[in-house]
Each structure stands twice: as C-alpha cells, then as structure tokens.
PDB file of C-alpha atoms in Angstrom:
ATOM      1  CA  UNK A  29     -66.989 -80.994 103.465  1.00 57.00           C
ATOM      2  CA  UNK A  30     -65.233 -78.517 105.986  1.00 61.00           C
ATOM      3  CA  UNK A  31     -62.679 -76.202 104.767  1.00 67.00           C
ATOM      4  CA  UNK A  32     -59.821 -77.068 107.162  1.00 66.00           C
ATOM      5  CA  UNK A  33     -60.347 -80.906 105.300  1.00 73.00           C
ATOM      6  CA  UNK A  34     -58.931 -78.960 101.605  1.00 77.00           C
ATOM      7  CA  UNK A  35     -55.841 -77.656 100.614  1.00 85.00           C
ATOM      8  CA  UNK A  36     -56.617 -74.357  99.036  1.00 85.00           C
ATOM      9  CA  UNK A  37     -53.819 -74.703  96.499  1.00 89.00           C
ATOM     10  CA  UNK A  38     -56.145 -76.869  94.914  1.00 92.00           C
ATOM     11  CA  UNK A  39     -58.283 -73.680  94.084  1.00 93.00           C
ATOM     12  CA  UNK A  40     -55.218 -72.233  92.286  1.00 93.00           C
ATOM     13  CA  UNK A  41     -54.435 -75.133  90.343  1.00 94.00           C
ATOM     14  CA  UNK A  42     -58.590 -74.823  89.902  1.00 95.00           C
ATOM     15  CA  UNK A  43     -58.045 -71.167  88.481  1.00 93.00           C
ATOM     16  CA  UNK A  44     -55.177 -71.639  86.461  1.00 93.00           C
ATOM     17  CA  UNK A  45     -56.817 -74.501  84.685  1.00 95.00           C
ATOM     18  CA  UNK A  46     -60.100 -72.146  83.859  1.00 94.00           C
ATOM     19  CA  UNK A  47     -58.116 -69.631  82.513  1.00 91.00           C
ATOM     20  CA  UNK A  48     -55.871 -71.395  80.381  1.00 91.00           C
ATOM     21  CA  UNK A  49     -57.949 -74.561  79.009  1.00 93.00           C
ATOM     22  CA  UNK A  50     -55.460 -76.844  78.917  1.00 93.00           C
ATOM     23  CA  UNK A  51     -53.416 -78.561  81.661  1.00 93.00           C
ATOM     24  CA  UNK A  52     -49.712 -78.377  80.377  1.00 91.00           C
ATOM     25  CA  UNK A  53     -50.505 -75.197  79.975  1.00 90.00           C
ATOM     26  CA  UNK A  54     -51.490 -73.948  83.491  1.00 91.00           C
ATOM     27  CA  UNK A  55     -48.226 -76.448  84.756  1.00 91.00           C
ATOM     28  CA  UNK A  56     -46.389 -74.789  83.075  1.00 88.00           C
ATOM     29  CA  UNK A  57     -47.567 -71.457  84.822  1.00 85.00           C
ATOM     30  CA  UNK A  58     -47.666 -72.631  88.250  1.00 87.00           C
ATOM     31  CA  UNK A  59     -44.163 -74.440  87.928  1.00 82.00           C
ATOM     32  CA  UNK A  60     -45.820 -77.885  88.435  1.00 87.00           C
ATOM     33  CA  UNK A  61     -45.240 -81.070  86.459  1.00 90.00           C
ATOM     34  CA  UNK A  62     -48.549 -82.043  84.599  1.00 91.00           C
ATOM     35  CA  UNK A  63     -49.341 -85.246  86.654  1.00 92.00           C
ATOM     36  CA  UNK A  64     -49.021 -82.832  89.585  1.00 92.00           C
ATOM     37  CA  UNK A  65     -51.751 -80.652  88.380  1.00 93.00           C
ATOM     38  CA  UNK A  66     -53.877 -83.404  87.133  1.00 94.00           C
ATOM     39  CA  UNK A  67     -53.792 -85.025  90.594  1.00 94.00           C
ATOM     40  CA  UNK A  68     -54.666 -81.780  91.998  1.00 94.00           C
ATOM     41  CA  UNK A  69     -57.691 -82.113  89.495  1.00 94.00           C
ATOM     42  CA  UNK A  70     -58.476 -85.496  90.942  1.00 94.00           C
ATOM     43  CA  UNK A  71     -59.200 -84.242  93.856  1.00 93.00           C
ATOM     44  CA  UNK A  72     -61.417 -81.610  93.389  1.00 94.00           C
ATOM     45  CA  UNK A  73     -63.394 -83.870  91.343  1.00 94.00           C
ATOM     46  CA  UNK A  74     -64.013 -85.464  94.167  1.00 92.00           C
ATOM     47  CA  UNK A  75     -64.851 -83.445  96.204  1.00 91.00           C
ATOM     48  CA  UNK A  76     -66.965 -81.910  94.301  1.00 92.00           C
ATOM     49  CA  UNK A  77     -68.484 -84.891  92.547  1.00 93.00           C
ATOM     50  CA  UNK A  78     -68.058 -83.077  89.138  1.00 95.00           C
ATOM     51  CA  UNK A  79     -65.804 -83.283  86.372  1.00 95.00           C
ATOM     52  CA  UNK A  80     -65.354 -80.193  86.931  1.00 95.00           C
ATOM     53  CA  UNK A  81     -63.477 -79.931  83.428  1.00 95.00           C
ATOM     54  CA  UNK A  82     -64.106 -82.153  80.138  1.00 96.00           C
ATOM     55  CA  UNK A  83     -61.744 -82.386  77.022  1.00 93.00           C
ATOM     56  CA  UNK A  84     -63.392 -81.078  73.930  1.00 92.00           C
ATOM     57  CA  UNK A  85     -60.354 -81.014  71.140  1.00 88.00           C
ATOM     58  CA  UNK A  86     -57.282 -79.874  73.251  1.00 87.00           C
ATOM     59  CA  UNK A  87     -59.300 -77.514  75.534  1.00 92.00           C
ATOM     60  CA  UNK A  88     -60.077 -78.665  78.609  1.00 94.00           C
ATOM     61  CA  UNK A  89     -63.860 -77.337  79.086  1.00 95.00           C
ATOM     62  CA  UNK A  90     -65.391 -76.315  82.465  1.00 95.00           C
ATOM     63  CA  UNK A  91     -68.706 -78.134  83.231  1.00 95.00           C
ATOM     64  CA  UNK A  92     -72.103 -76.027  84.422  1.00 95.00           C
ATOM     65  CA  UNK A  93     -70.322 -76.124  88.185  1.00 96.00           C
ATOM     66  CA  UNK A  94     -66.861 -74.964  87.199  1.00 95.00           C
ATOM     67  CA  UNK A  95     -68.648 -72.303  85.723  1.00 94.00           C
ATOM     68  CA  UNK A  96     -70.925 -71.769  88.830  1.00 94.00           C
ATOM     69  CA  UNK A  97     -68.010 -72.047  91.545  1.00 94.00           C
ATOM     70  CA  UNK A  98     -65.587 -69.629  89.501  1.00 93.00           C
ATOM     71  CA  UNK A  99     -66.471 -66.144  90.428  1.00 91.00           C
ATOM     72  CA  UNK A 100     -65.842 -66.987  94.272  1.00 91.00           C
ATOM     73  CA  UNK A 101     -63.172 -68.720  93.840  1.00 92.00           C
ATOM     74  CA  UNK A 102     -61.512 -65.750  91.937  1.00 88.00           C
ATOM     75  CA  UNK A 103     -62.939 -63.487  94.676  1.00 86.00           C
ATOM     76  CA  UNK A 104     -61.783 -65.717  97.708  1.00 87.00           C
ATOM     77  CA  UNK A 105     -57.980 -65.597  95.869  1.00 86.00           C
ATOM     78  CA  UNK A 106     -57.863 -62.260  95.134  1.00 79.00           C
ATOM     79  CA  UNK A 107     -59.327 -61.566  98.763  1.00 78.00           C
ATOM     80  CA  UNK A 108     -56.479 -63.659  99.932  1.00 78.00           C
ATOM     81  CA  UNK A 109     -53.391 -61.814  97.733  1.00 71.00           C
ATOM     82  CA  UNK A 110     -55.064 -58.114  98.969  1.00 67.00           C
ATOM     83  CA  UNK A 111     -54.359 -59.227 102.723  1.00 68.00           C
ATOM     84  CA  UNK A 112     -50.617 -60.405 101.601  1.00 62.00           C
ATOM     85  CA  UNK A 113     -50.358 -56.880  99.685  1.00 55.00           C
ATOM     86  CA  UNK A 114     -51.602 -55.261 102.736  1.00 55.00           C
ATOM     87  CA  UNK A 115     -50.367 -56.578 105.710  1.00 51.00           C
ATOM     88  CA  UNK A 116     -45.977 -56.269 103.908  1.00 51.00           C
ATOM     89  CA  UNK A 117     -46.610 -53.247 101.084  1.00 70.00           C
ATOM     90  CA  UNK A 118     -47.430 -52.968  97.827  1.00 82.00           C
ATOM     91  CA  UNK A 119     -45.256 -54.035  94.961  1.00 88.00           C
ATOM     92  CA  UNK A 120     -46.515 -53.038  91.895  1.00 91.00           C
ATOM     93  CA  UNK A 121     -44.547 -54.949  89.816  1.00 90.00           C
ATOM     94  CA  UNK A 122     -45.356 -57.955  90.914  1.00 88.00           C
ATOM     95  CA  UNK A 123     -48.801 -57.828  91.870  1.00 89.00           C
ATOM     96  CA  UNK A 124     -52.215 -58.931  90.096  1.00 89.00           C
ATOM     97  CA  UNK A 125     -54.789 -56.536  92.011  1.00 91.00           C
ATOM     98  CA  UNK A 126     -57.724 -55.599  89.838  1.00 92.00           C
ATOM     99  CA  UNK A 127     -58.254 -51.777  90.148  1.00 94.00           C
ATOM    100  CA  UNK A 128     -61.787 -50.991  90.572  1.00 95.00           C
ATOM    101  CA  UNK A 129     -63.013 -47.447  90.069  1.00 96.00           C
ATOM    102  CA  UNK A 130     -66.149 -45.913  89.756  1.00 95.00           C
ATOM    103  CA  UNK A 131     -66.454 -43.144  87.737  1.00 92.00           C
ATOM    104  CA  UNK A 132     -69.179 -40.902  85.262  1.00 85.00           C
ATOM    105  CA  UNK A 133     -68.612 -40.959  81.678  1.00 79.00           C
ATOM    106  CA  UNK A 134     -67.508 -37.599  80.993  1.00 75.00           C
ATOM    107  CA  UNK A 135     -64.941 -37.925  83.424  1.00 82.00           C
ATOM    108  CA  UNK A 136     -64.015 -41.209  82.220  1.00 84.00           C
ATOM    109  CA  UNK A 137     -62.859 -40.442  78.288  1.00 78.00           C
ATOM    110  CA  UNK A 138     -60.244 -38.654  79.656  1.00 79.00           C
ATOM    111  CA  UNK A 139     -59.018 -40.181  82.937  1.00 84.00           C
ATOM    112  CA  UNK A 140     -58.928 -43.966  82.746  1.00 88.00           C
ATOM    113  CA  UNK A 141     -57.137 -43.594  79.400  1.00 86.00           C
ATOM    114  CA  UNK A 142     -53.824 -42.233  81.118  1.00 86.00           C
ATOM    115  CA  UNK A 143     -54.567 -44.022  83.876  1.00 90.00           C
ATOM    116  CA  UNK A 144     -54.214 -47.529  82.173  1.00 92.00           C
ATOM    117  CA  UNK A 145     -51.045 -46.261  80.346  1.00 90.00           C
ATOM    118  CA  UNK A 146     -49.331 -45.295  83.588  1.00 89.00           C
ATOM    119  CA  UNK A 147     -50.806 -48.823  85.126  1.00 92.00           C
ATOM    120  CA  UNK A 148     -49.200 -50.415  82.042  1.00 92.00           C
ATOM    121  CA  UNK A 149     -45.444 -48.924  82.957  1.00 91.00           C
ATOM    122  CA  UNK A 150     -45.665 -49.093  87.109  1.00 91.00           C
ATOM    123  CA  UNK A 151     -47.762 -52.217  87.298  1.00 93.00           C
ATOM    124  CA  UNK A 152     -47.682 -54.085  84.287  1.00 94.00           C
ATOM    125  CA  UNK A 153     -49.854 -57.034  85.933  1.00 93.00           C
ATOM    126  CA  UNK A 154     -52.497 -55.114  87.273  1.00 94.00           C
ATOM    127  CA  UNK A 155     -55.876 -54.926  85.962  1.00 93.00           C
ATOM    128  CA  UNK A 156     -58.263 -51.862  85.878  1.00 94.00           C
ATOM    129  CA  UNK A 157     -62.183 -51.815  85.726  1.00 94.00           C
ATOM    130  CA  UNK A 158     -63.885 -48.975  85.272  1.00 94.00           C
ATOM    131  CA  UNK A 159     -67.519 -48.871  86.096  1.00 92.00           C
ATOM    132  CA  UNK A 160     -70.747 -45.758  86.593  1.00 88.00           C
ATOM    133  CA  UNK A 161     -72.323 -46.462  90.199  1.00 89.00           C
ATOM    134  CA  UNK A 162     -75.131 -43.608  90.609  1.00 87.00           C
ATOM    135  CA  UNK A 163     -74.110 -41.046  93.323  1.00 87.00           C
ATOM    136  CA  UNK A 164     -76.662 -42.604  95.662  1.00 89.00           C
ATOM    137  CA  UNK A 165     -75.042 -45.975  96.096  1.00 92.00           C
ATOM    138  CA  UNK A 166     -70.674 -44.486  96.156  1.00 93.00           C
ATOM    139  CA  UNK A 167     -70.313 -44.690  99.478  1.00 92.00           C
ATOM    140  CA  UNK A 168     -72.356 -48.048  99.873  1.00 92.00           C
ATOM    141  CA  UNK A 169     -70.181 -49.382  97.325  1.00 93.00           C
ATOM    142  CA  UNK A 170     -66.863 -47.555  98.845  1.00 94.00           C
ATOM    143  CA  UNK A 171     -67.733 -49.155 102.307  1.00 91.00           C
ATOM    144  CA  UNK A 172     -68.256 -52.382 100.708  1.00 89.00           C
ATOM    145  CA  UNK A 173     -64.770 -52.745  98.990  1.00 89.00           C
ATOM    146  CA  UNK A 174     -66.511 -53.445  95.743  1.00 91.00           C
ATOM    147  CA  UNK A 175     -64.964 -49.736  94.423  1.00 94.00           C
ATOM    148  CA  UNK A 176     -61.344 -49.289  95.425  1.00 95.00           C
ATOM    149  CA  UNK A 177     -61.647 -45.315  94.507  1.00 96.00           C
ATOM    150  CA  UNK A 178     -64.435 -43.133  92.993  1.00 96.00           C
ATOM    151  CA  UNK A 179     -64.024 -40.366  90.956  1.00 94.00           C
ATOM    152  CA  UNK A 180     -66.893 -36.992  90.674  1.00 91.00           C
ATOM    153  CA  UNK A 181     -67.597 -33.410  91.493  1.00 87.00           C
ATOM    154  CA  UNK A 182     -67.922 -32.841  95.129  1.00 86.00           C
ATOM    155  CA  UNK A 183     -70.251 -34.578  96.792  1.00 88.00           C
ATOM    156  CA  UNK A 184     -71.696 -34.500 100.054  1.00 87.00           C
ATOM    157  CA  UNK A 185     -70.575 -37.492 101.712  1.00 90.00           C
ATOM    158  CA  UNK A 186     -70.467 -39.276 105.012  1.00 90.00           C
ATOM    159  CA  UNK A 187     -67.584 -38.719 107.728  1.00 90.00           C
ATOM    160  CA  UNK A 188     -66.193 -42.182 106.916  1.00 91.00           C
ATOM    161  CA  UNK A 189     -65.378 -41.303 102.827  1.00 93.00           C
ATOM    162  CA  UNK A 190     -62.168 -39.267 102.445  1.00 93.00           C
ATOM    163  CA  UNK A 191     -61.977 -37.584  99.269  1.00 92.00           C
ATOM    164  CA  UNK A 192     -59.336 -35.429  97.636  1.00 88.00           C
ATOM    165  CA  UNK A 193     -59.485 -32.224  95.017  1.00 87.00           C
ATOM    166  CA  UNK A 194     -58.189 -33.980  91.510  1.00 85.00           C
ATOM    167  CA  UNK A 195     -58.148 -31.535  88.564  1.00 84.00           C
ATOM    168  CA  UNK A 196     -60.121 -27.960  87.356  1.00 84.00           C
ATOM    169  CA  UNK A 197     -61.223 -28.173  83.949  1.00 82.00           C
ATOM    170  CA  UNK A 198     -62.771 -24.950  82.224  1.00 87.00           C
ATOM    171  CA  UNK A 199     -66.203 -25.583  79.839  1.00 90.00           C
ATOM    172  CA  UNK A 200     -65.907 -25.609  76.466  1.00 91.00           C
ATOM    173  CA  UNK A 201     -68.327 -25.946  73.501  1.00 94.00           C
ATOM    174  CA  UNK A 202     -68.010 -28.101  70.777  1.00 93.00           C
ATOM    175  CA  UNK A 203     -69.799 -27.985  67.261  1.00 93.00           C
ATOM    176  CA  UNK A 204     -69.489 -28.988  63.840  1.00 92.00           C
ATOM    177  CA  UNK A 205     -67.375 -26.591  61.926  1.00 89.00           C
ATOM    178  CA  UNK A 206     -69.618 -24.968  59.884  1.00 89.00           C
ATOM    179  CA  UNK A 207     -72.463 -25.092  62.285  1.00 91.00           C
ATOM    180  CA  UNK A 208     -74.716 -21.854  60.981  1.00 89.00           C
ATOM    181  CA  UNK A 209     -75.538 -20.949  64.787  1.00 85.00           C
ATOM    182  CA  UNK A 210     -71.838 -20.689  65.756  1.00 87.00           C
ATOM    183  CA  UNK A 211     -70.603 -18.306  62.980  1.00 79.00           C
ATOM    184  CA  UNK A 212     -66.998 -17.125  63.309  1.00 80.00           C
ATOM    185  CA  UNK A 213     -67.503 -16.255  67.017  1.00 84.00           C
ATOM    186  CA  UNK A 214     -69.254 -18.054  69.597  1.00 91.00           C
ATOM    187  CA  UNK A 215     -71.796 -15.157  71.783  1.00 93.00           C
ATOM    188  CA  UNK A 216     -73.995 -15.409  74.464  1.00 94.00           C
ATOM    189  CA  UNK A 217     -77.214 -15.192  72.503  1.00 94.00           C
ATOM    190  CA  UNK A 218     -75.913 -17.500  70.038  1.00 94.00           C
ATOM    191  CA  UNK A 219     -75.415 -20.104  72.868  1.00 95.00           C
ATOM    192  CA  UNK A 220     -78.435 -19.821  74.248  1.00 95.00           C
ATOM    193  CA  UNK A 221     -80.765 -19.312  70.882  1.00 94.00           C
ATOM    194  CA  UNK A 222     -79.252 -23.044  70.322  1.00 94.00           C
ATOM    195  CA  UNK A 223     -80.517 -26.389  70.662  1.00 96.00           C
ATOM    196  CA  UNK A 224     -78.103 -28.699  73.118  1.00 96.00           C
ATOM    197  CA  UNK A 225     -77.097 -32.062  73.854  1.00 95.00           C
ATOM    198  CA  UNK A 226     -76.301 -33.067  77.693  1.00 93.00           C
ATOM    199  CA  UNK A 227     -74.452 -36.450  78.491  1.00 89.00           C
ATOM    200  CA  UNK A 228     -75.885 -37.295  81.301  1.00 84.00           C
ATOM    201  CA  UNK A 229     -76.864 -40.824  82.631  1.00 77.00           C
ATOM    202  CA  UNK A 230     -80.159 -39.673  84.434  1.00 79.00           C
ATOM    203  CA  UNK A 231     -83.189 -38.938  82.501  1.00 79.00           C
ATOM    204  CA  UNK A 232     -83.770 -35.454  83.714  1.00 80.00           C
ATOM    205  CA  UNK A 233     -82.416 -33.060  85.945  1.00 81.00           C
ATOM    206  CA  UNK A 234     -79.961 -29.842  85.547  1.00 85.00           C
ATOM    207  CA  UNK A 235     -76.637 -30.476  84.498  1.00 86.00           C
ATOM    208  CA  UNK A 236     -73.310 -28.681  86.322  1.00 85.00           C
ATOM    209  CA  UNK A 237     -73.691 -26.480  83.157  1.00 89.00           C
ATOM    210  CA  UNK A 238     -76.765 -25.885  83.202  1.00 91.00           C
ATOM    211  CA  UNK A 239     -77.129 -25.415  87.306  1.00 90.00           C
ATOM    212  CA  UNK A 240     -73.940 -23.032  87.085  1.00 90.00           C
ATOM    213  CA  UNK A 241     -76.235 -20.926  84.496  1.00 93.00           C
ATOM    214  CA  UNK A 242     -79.075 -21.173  86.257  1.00 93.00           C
ATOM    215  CA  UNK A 243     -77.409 -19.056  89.071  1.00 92.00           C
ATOM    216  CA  UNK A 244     -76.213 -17.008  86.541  1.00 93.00           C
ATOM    217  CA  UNK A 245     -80.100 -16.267  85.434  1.00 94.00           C
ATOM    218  CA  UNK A 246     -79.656 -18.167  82.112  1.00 94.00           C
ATOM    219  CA  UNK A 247     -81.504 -21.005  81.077  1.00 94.00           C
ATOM    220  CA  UNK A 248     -79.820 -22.907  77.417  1.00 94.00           C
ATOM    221  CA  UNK A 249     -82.699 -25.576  74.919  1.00 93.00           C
ATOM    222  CA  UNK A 250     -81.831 -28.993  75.655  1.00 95.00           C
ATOM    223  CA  UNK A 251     -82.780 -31.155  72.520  1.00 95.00           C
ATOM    224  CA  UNK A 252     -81.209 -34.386  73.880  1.00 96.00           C
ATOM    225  CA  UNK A 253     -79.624 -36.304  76.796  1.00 94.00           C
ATOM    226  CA  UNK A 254     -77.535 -39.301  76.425  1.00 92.00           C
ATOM    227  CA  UNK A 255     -75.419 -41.548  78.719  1.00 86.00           C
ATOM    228  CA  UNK A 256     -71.974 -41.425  76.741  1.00 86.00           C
ATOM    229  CA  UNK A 257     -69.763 -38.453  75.699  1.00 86.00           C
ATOM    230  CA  UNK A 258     -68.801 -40.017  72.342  1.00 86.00           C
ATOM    231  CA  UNK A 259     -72.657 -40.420  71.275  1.00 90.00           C
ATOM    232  CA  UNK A 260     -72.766 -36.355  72.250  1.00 90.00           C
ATOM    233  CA  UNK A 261     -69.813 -35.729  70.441  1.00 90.00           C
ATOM    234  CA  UNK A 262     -70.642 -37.787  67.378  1.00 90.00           C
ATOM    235  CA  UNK A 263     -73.936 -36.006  67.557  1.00 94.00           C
ATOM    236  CA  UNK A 264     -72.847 -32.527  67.731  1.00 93.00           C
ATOM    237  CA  UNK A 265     -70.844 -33.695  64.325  1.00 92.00           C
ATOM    238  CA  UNK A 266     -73.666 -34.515  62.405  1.00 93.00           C
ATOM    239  CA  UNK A 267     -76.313 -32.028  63.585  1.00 95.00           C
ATOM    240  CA  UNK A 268     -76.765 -27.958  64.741  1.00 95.00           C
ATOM    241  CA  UNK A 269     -76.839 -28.906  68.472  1.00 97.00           C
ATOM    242  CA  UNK A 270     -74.264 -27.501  70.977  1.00 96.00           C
ATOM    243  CA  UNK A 271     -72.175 -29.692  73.247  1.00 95.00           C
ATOM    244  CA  UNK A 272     -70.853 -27.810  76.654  1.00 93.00           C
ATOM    245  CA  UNK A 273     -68.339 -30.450  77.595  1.00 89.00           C
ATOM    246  CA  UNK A 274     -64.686 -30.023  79.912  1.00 84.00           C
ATOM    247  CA  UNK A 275     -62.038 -28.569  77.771  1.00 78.00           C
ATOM    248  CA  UNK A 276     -59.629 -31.824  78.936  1.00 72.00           C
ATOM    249  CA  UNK A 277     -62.391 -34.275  77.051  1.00 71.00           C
ATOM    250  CA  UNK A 278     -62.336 -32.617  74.158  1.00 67.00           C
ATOM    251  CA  UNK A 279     -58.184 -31.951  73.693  1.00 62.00           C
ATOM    252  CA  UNK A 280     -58.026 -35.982  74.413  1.00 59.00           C
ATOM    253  CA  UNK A 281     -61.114 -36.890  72.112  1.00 61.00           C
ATOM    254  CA  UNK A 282     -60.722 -34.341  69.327  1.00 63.00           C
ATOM    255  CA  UNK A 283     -59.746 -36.915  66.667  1.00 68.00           C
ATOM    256  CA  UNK A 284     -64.152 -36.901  65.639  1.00 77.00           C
ATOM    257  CA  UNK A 285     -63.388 -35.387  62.261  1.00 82.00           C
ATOM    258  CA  UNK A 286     -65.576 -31.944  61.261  1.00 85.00           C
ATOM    259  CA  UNK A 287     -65.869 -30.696  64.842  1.00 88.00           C
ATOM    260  CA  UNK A 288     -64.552 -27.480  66.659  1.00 88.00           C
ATOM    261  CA  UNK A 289     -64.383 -26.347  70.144  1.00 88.00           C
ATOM    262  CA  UNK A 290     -65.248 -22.605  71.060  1.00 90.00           C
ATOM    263  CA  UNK A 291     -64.428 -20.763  74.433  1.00 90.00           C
ATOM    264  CA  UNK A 292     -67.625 -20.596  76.238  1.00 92.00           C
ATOM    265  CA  UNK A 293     -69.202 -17.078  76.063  1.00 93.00           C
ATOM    266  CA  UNK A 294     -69.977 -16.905  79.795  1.00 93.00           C
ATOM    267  CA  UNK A 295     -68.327 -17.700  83.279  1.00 90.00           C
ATOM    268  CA  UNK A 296     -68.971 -20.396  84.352  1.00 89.00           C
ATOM    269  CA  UNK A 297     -66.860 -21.753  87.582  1.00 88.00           C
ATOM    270  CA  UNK A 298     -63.954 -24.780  86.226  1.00 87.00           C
ATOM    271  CA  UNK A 299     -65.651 -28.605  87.069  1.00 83.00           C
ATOM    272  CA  UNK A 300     -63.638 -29.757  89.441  1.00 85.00           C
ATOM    273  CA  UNK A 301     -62.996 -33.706  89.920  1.00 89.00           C
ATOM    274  CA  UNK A 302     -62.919 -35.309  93.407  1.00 92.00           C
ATOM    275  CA  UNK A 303     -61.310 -38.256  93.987  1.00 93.00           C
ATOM    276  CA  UNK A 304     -63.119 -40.702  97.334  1.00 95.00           C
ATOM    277  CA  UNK A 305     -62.462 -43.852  99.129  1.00 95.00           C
ATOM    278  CA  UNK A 306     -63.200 -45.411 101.956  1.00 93.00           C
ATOM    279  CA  UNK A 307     -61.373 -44.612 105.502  1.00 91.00           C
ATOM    280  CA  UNK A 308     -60.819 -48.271 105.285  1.00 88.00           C
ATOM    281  CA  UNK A 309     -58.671 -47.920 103.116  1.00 89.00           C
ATOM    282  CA  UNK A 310     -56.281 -45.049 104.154  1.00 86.00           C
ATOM    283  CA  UNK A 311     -53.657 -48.104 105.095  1.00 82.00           C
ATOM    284  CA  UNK A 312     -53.779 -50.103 102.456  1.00 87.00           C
ATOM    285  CA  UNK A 313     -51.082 -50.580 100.667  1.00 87.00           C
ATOM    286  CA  UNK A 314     -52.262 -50.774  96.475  1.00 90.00           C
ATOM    287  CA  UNK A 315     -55.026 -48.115  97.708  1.00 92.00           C
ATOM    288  CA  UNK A 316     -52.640 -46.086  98.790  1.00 90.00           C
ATOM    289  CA  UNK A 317     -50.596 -46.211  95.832  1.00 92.00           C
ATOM    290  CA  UNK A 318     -53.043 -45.700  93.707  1.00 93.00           C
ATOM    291  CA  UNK A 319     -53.763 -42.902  95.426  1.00 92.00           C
ATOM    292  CA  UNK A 320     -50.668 -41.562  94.749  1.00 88.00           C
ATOM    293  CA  UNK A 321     -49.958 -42.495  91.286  1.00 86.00           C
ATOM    294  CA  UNK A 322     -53.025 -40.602  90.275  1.00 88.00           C
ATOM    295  CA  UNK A 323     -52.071 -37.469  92.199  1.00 83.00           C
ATOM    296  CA  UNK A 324     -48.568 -37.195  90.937  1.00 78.00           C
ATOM    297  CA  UNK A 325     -49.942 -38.103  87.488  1.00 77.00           C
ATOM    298  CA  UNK A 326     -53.445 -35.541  86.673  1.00 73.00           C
ATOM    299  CA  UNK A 327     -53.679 -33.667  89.616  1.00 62.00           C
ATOM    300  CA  UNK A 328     -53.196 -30.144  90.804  1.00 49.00           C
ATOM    301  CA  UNK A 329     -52.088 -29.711  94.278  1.00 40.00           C
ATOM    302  CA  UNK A 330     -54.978 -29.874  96.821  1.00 39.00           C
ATOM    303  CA  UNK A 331     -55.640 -30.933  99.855  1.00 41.00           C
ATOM    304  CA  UNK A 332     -57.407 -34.296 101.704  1.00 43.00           C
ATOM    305  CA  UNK A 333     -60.670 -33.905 103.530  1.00 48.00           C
TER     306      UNK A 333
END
C-alpha cells in the first residue's frame, strides 16, 4: 500500500482510539460522531488486515500490531505538529509537544521539578521527559532531535552545539545530625578524615568535587558511589559518610528527616550548569521558548556560545 493511497486522519482517529479504549470516547475528543470513527476503523482494518482493536468488556483492546505500529505512528504525528509549531510560532497553550531533556541526576532533583511547575502554568498540555544520556553520546543525541535541550557542566563540544551558562551553585555537605565526625563545626581535617558517598552514574572516576580538590592537593575516602542523589542522601541519613552535594539540591530536597548541611571547609569553585542544543534548533519555535522560559525562570545572566 502507498502512502498517497491513505488518508492520514485515519492515524489520528488510530491514536485517539489507543489512548482512550473506547470509541465514544475518542469521538467525543476528535469532535466526530461514533459511526464516523468506527468507519475510520474500518478502514484501517483493512488495510492493515488486522483488527487492529478487539472489545474486551467496554475497552476496546489493541491487538499484537496496534501495539507494534503505535510508537511510529505517535512519532510520525508528533513529527507532523513540530513542523506546524515551527514553520507559524509556538503557542504554548495550545500545543502537545513532549519536552525532551537530558540531564544528570544531581542536576535533575532540583531543575525538572520547577521546570514541570512552570510547564504546568505556560503550557498546560505539554509533556516533559527527563532522561541521563552519558556525555559521550549529547551531541549525537542533540543532532538527532531525540533531546530537545541538555543540561551539564561545561563540556567540550562540537561547533554545531550552542550552549548557554544556567546557574552557579556553591558545595555543600550534608550529614546526619549527630554524625560524631562533624561535631559542632565542620573543618578541613574532619572532611577529609571521613568516609564519602559520590552520586555518580559511572563506576569510577573523580568527581567535580573531588577533581576541584585534587588541584587543590587534597584527596577525600570515598566509601560509595551511586547513580541517584536521593539513595546518597538517604545514605548519609543512616550512616557516618559525608555527602558533598550543590547547596540548591539540598534547600529543594531537605525534607530527609535527621540530616544537616554544613558550609564546606574549603574553596572550591561554584558548579556551574550549562544548558546545550543543537544549532538546528536555534529557529524553532517550542525550542526556542523553552529556551527562554528556563532562562527567565533559574538562570543568572550569561551569555550564548
């Protein structure tokens, strides 16, 4: 079958249909009468030679295919609204884009959070993804269009990936209040007599911390690594161990009862978050207002590369 032969409303009425299980229902959605949509459903069953969907109770079911089929026909549609979005602006009220953006954990707890709130008031239909690519593969995936933005300390990149100073956030240390090797005040031996937890989604390899320390001529025990800030946090609550973590995680995470933060008893330079994408995408319209969004929103004036 040749695609100029089908109507590719049918793939809408197709969507609709998977998502809400029940034809008055996605009628009703799509402003249709219900014969309308079920002769839409004809159609597709034939050309398809599947059911496509079966009744079980009052859900309509989708068969092995439907399943098969649905993640490029989702793609194909949304590929299809970006070009509409792109080619007369962005209207964030109105549209359904789904926000990708790639991003490490401890950056995460505290970004996507107000991110998804401000997403919820501008562009109440939107959806947001967030999702850890190793550094190797950002710009692949950047170039791609499978991230919309990326989010990370500065990075050498390629000429084609623009990226954009974000935030500062000064280190902090977190501990369990009472924590014997912290006393009433937090000093350099202290810190680095102590036993440490890194979040970190690599096996091995220096930390920001622990490279800024390094320069420094310091070198801190590291008893474990994990991949997620809450697991370090939740450890650090139930253990001795040290956590040297961006003071805006911990003011946004700080509800873990029985821990403390401490001023870090040594200077270490702020991390600062870059924001990337793809020169691709310097025109497009819900990139672009993204872009801006999370400027306005956690930024501190800086200036694009």
């Amino acid at each position: 079958m040749q695609l100029s032969r089908i109507d590719l409303n049918l793939y809408v009425v197709f969507d609709t249909i998977f998502e809400e299980g029940n034809l008055s229902r996605a009628a009703k959605r799509l402003f249709l009468t219900q014969p309308a949509v079920s002769h839409s459903l004809g159609r597709l069953r034939e050309y398809y030679d599947d059911p496509l969907f079966v009744r079980r109770g009052h859900r309509m079911e989708p068969t092995p295919l439907a399943q098969r089929i649905r993640p490029g026909v989702q793609a194909a549609l949304q590929g299809l609204q970006d070009t509409l979005q792109t080619g007369s602006g962005f209207d964030p009220l109105q549209s359904q884009k789904k926000f990708v953006v790639g991003v490490r954990d401890n950056i995460e707890s505290w970004m996507v959070p107000q991110l998804m709130g401000f997403l919820q008031q501008q562009a109440p239909q939107t959806q947001l993804a967030s999702t850890q690519v190793p550094r190797r593969d950002m710009e692949v995936e950047l170039s791609a269009g499978r991230l919309d933005l990326a989010f990370d300390v500065l990075l050498p990149v390629g000429p084609r990936i623009r990226h954009q100073p974000l935030i500062e956030a000064s280190f902090c240390v977190v501990a369990r209040q009472g924590n014997p090797l912290v006393g009433k005040r937090l000093t350099l031996g202290r810190y680095l007599k102590a036993r440490h937890v890194v979040v970190s989604s690599r096996q091995s390899g220096p930390s920001v911390e622990d490279f800024e320390l390094s320069r420094l001529g310091y070198r801190r025990q590291v008893a474990m690594r994990c991949q997620h800030m809450y697991v370090g946090l939740r450890t650090v609550a139930q253990t001795d161990l040290l956590l040297t973590v961006p003071g805006s995680v911990f003011d946004l995470i700080a509800d873990i009862p029985g821990i403390k933060s401490w001023k870090i008893p040594v200077d270490l330079p702020p991390l600062a978050v870059h924001m990337y994408w793809h020169e691709s995408a310097d025109g497009d319209g819900a990139n672009r207002w993204l872009r801006d969004c999370i400027h306005k929103q956690l930024a501190k004036p800086g200036k694009s590369n």
